[in-house]
Amino acid sequence: MDDINENCAACTHLRKRCDENCVLAPYFPIEKIEEFQIVRRTFGIQNITKIISSVDENERDKTVETLILEARIRLENPVHGCLAVERKLEAEIEKVTKELVEVNKQLQYYFSMHNNVKK
């Protein structure tokens, strides 16, 4: 942390002094208190700390981004969460794949028509 007197979002929530050993400080500075609150409500402080501590340091930024994303999605859709997003995307992919098959059929038809006209 740049300023020793400034607490991170987690320590502010816990109403304790943030020290240099705070695992959450690099990922949840006070400016990200809203994101921290969303993640905290979804996972809890102990689980957030365990998850972040369990991954390599070079993967922690992405881990926190993922926690924030999952918490936001869970906030929007508390019943199905990320599964709802996955199902929606799968349905979209299926629709576009079918559309692509139809477009390819039309292209083949037009190419065959074009080849027949040349003969």
C-alpha positions in Angstrom: 0.0 0.0 0.0 1.2 3.5 -0.8 -0.1 5.2 2.3 0.3 3.2 5.5 -2.6 5.2 7.1 -5.0 4.3 4.4 -7.0 1.2 4.9 -8.1 -1.1 2.1 -11.8 -1.8 1.5 -11.7 -5.0 3.6 -10.0 -3.5 6.6 -12.3 -0.5 6.4 -15.3 -2.9 6.5 -13.7 -4.8 9.4 -12.9 -1.5 11.1 -9.3 -2.5 11.7 -5.9 -1.0 10.7 -4.6 -2.3 7.4 -1.0 -3.5 7.6 1.6 -4.6 5.0 0.5 -8.2 5.5 -3.0 -7.6 4.3 -3.7 -10.1 1.5 -6.7 -8.1 0.2 -5.1 -4.6 0.1 -3.5 -4.9 -3.4 -6.8 -6.1 -4.9 -9.4 -4.0 -3.0 -8.1 -0.5 -2.3 -10.5 1.9 -0.7 -11.5 3.1 -4.2 -12.9 -0.3 -4.9 -15.1 -0.5 -1.8 -18.3 -1.1 -3.9 -16.7 -4.1 -5.7 -15.4 -5.4 -2.4 -18.9 -5.2 -0.8 -20.4 -7.1 -3.7 -17.7 -9.9 -3.5 -17.9 -10.0 0.3 -21.7 -10.5 0.2 -21.4 -13.3 -2.2 -18.3 -15.2 -0.9 -17.5 -13.8 2.6 -14.2 -12.4 3.7 -12.7 -15.7 4.8 -13.4 -17.4 1.6 -12.1 -14.5 -0.5 -8.9 -14.6 1.5 -8.6 -18.4 1.2 -9.2 -18.2 -2.6 -6.7 -15.4 -3.2 -4.1 -17.1 -0.9 -4.5 -20.4 -2.7 -3.4 -19.2 -6.1 0.0 -18.1 -7.3 0.8 -14.4 -7.0 0.9 -14.0 -10.8 -2.7 -15.3 -11.1 -4.2 -13.3 -8.3 -5.2 -10.3 -10.4 -7.2 -12.5 -12.7 -8.6 -14.4 -9.7 -9.9 -11.2 -8.2 -11.4 -10.1 -11.5 -13.2 -13.4 -11.7 -14.5 -13.1 -8.2 -15.8 -9.6 -9.0 -17.4 -10.9 -12.2 -19.0 -13.9 -10.6 -20.3 -11.8 -7.7 -21.9 -9.2 -10.1 -23.5 -11.9 -12.1 -24.8 -13.6 -9.0 -26.2 -10.2 -7.9 -28.1 -9.9 -11.2 -29.3 -13.5 -11.3 -29.2 -14.9 -7.7 -30.8 -18.2 -8.7 -28.7 -19.3 -11.7 -25.8 -16.9 -11.6 -23.0 -17.7 -14.1 -24.9 -20.8 -15.4 -27.6 -18.4 -16.8 -25.0 -16.5 -18.7 -23.5 -19.7 -20.0 -26.9 -21.0 -21.1 -27.7 -17.8 -22.8 -24.4 -17.8 -24.7 -24.8 -21.4 -25.7 -28.3 -20.7 -27.1 -26.9 -17.7 -29.0 -24.0 -19.9 -30.4 -26.5 -22.6 -31.5 -28.7 -20.0 -33.2 -25.8 -18.4 -35.1 -24.4 -21.8 -36.0 -27.8 -22.8 -37.6 -27.9 -19.4 -39.4 -24.4 -20.1 -40.7 -25.4 -23.5 -42.0 -28.4 -21.9 -43.8 -26.2 -19.1 -45.3 -23.7 -21.7 -46.5 -26.5 -23.6 -48.2 -27.7 -20.5 -49.9 -24.1 -19.7 -51.0 -23.7 -23.2 -52.5 -27.0 -22.8 -54.3 -26.0 -19.4 -55.8 -22.5 -20.7 -56.8 -24.1 -23.7 -58.5 -26.6 -21.4 -60.3 -23.7 -19.1 -61.3 -21.7 -22.1 -62.6 -24.7 -23.4 -64.6 -25.2 -20.0 -66.3 -21.6 -20.0 -67.4 -21.9 -23.4 -69.2 
